[in-house]
PDB file of C-alpha atoms and ligand atoms in Angstrom:
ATOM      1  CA  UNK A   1       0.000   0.000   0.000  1.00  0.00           C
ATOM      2  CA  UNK A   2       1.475   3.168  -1.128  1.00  0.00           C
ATOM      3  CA  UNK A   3       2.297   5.561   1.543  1.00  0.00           C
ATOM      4  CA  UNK A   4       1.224   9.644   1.017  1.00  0.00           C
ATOM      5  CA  UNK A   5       2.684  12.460   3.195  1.00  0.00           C
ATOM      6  CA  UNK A   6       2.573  16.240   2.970  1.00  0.00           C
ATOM      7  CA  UNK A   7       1.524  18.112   5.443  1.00  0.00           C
ATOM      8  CA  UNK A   8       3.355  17.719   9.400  1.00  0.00           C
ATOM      9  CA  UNK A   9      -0.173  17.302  10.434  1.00  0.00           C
ATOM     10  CA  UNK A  10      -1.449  14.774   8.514  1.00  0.00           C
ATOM     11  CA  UNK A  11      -0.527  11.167   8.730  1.00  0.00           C
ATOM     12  CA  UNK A  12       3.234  10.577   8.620  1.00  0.00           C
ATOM     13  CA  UNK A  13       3.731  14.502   8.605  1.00  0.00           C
ATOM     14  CA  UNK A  14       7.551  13.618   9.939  1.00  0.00           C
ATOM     15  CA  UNK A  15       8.253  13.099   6.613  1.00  0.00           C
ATOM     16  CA  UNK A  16       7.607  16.128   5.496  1.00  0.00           C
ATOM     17  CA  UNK A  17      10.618  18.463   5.917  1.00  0.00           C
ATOM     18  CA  UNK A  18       8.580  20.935   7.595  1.00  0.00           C
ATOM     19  CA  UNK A  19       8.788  18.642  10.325  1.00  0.00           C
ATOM     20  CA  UNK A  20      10.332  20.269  13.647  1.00  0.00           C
ATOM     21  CA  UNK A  21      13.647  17.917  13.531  1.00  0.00           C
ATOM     22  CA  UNK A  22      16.509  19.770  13.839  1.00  0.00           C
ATOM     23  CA  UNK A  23      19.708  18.927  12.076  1.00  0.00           C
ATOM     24  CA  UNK A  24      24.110  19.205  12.358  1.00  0.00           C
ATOM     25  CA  UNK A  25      25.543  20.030   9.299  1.00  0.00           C
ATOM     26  CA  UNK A  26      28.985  20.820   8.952  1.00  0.00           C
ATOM     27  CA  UNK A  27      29.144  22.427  13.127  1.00  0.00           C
ATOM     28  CA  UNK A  28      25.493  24.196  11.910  1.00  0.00           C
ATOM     29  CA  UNK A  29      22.188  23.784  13.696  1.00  0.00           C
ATOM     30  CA  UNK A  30      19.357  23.902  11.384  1.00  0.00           C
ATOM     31  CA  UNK A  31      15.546  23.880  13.051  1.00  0.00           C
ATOM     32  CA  UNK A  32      14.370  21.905  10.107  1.00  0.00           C
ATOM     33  CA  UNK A  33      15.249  19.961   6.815  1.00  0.00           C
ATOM     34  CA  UNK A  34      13.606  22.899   4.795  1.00  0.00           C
ATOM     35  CA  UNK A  35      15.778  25.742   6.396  1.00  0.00           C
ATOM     36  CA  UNK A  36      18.405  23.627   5.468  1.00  0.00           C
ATOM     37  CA  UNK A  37      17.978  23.141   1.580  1.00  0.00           C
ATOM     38  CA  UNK A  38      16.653  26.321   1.022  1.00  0.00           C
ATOM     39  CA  UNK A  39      19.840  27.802   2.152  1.00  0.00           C
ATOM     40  CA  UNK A  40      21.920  25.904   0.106  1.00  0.00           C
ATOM     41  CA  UNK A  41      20.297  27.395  -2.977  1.00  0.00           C
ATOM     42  CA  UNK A  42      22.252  30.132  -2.502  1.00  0.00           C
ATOM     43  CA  UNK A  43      25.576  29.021  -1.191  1.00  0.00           C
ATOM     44  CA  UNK A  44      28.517  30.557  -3.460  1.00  0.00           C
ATOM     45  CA  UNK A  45      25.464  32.657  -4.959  1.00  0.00           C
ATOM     46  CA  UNK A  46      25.472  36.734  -5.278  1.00  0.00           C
ATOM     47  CA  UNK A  47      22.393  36.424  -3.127  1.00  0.00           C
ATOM     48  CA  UNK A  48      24.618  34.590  -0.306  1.00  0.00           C
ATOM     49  CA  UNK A  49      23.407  37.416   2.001  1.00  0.00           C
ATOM     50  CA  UNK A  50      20.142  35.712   2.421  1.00  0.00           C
ATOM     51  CA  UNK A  51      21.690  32.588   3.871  1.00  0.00           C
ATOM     52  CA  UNK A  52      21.539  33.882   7.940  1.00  0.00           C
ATOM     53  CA  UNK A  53      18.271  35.245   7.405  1.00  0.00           C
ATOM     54  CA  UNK A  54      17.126  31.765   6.084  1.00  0.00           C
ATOM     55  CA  UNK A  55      18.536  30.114   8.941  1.00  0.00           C
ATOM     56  CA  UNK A  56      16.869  32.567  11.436  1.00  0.00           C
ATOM     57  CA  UNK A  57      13.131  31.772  10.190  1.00  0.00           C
ATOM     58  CA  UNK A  58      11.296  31.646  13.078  1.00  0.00           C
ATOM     59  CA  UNK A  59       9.020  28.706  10.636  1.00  0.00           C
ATOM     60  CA  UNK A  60      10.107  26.431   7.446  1.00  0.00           C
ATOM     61  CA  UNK A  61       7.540  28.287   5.893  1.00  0.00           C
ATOM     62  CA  UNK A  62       9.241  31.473   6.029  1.00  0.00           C
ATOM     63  CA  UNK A  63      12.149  29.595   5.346  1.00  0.00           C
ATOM     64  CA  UNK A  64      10.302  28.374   2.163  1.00  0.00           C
ATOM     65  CA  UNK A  65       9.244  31.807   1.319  1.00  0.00           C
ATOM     66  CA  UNK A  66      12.630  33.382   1.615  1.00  0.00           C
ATOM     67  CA  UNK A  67      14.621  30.914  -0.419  1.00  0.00           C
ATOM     68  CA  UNK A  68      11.594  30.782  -3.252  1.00  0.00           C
ATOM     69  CA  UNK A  69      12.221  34.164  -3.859  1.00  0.00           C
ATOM     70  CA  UNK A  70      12.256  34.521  -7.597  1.00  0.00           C
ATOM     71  CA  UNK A  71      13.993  37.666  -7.816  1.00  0.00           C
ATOM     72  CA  UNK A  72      17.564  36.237  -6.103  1.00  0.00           C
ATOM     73  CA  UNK A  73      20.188  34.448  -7.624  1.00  0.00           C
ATOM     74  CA  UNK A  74      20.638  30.735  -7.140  1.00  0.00           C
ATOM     75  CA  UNK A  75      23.962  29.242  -7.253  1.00  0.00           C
ATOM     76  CA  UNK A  76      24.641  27.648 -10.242  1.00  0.00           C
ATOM     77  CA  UNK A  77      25.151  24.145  -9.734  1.00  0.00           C
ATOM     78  CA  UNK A  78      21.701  24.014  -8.273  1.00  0.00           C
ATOM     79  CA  UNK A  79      20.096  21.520 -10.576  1.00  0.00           C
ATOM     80  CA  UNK A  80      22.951  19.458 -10.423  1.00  0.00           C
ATOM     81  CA  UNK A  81      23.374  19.191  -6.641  1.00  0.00           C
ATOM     82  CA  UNK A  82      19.945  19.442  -5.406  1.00  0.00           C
ATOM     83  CA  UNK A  83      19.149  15.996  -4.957  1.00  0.00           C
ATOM     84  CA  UNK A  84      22.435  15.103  -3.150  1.00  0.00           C
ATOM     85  CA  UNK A  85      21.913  18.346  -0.830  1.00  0.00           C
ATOM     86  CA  UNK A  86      18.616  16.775   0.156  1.00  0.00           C
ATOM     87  CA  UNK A  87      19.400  13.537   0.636  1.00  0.00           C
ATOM     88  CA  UNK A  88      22.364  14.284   3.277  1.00  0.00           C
ATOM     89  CA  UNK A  89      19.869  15.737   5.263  1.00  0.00           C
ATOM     90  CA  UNK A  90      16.965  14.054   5.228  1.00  0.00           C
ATOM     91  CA  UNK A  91      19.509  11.273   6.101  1.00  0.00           C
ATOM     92  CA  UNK A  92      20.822  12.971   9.289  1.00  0.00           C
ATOM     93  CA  UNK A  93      17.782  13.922  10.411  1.00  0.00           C
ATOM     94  CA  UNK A  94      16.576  10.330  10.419  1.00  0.00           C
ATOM     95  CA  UNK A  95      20.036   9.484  12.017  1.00  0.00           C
ATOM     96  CA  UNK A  96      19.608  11.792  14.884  1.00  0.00           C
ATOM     97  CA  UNK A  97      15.896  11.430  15.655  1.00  0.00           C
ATOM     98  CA  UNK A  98      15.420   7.926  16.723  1.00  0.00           C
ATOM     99  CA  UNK A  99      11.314   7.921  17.500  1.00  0.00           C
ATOM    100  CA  UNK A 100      10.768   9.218  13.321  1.00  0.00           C
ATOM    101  CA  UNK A 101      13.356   6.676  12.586  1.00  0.00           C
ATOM    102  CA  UNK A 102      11.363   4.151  14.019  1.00  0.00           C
ATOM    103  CA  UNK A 103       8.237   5.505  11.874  1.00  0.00           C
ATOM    104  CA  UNK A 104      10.798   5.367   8.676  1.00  0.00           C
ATOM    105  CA  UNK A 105      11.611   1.671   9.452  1.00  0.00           C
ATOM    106  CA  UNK A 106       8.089   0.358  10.018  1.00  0.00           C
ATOM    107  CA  UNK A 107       6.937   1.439   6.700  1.00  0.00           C
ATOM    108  CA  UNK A 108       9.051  -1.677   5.274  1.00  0.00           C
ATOM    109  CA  UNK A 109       9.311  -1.386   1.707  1.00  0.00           C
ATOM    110  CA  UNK A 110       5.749   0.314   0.924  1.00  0.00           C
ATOM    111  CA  UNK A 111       6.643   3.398  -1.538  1.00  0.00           C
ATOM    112  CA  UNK A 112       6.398   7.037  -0.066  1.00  0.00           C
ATOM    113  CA  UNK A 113       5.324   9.558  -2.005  1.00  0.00           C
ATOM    114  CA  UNK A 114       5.354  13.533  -1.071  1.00  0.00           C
ATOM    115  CA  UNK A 115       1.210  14.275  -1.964  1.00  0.00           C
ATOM    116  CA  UNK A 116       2.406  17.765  -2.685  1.00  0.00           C
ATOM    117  CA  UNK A 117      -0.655  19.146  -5.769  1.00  0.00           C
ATOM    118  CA  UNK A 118       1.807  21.817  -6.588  1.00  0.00           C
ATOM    119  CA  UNK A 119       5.258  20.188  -6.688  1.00  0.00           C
ATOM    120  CA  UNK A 120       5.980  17.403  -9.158  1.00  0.00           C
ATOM    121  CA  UNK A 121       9.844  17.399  -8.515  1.00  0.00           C
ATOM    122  CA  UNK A 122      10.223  16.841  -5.374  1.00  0.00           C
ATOM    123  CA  UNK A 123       6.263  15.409  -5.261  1.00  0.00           C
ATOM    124  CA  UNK A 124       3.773  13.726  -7.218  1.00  0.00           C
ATOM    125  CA  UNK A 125       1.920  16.687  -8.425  1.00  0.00           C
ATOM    126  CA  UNK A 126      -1.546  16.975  -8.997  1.00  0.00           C
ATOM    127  CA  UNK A 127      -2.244  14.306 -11.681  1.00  0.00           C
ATOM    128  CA  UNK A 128      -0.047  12.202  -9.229  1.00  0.00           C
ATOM    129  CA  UNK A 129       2.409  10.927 -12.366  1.00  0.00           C
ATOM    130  CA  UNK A 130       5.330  13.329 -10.771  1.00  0.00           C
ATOM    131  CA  UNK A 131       8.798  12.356 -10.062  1.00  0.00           C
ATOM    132  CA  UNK A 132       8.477  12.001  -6.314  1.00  0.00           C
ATOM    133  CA  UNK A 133      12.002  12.615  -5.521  1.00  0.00           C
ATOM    134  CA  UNK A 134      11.273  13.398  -1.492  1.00  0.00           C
ATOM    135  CA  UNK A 135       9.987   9.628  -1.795  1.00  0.00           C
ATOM    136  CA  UNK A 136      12.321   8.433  -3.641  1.00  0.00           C
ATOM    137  CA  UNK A 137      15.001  10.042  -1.184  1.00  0.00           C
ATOM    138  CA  UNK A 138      13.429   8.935   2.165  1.00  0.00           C
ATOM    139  CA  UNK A 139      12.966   5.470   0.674  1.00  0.00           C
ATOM    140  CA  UNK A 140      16.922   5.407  -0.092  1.00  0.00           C
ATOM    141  CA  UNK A 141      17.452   6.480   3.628  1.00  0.00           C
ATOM    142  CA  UNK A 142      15.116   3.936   4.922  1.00  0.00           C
ATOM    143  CA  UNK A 143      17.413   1.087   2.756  1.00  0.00           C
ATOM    144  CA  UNK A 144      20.386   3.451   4.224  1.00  0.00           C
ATOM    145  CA  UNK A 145      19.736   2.977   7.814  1.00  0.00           C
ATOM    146  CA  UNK A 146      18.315  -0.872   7.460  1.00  0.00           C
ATOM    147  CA  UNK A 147      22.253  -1.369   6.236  1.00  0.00           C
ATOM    148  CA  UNK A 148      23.383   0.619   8.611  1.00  0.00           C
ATOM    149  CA  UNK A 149      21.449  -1.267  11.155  1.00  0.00           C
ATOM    150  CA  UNK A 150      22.495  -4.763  10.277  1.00  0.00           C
ATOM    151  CA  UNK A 151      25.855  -4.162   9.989  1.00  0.00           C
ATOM    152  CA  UNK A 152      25.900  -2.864  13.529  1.00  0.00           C
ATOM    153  CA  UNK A 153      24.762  -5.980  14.727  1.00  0.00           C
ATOM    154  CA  UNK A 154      27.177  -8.070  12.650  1.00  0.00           C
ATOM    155  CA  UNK A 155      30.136  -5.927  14.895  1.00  0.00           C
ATOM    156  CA  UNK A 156      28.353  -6.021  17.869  1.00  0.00           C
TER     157      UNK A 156
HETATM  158  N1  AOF B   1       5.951  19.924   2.548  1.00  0.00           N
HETATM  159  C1  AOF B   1       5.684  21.125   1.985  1.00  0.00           C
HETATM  160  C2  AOF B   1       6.322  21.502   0.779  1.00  0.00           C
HETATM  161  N2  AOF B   1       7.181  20.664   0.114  1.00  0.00           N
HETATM  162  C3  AOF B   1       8.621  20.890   0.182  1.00  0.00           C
HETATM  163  O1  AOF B   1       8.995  22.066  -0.491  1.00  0.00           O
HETATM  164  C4  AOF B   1      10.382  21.937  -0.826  1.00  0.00           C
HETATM  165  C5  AOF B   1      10.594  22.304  -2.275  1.00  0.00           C
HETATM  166  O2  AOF B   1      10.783  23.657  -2.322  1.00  0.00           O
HETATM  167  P1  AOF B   1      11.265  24.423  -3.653  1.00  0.00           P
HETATM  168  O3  AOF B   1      12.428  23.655  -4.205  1.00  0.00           O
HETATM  169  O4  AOF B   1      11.642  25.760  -3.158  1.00  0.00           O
HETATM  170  O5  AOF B   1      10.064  24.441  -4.528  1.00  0.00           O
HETATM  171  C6  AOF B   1      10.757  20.501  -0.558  1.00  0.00           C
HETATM  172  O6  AOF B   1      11.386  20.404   0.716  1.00  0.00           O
HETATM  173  C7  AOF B   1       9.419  19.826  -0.541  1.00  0.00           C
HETATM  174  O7  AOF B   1       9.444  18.609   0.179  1.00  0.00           O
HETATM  175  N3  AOF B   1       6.048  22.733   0.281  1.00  0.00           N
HETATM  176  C8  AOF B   1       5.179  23.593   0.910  1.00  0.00           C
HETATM  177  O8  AOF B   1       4.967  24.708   0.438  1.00  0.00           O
HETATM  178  N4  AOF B   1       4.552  23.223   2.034  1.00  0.00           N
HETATM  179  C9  AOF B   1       4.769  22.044   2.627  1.00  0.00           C
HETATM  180  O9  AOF B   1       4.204  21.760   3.687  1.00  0.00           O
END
């Protein structure tokens, strides 16, 4: 049974990266996954400026809002880096937060999918046929973490 998520207060809304689960990156405290990847956007950028102000949001959705900004400069690589950028922290955040880990690894192998109508990158989209790439991510964590897992109790 395929698995939908979007909103933090819906049904599995700790995968959403609005979720309140802070992250380390690189000695840096983010409050949440989204603060995180929108501030990347503009690392190396001539909009780098914004980064501080991303990371003091008082809410991802400010966050959001900041780093969707049309009128600012992304860095240029952003296309090509994107994906990775997310996955290293949707990764730690699943490392350091063990109760939405457990909520990760229960899903087994059902397929996730971000029910975002509006986003059919990193969601389904509204005709649901989009690429799902949050899914696809937090699915490749899940596998991630299982491997992570057995291998700790192999060295045990
Ligand atoms: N969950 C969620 C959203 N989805 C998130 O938005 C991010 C994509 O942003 P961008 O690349 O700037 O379009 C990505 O983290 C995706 O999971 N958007 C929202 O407006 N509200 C929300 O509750």
């Amino acid at each position: 049974m395929t698995i939908y998520f979007y909103k933090v207060w819906q049904p599995y809304g700790c995968f959403s990266n609005f979720s309140l689960h802070g992250i380390h990156i690189e000695g840096t405290y983010w409050p949440t996954v989204e603060h995180y990847y929108q501030a990347q956007k503009f690392v190396d950028s001539a909009d780098a400026a914004i980064i501080p102000l991303i990371h003091a949001a008082p809410t991802p959705e400010e966050a959001a809002s900041l780093g969707r900004c049309s009128t600012r400069q992304l860095r240029r690589d952003w296309n090509l880096v994107k994906t990775q950028i997310m996955r290293e922290a949707v990764l730690k955040k699943f490392l350091t937060h063990a109760d939405i880990r457990e909520v990760l690894l229960m899903t087994g192998d059902e397929i996730l999918v971000e029910n975002s109508p509006t986003d059919s990158f990193w969601g389904c989209g509204a005709n649901k046929a989009g690429l799902n790439h949050l899914g696809k991510t937090l699915m490749s964590v899940r596998e991630e973490i299982r491997n992570l897992l057995s291998l700790a109790v192999i060295y045990e």
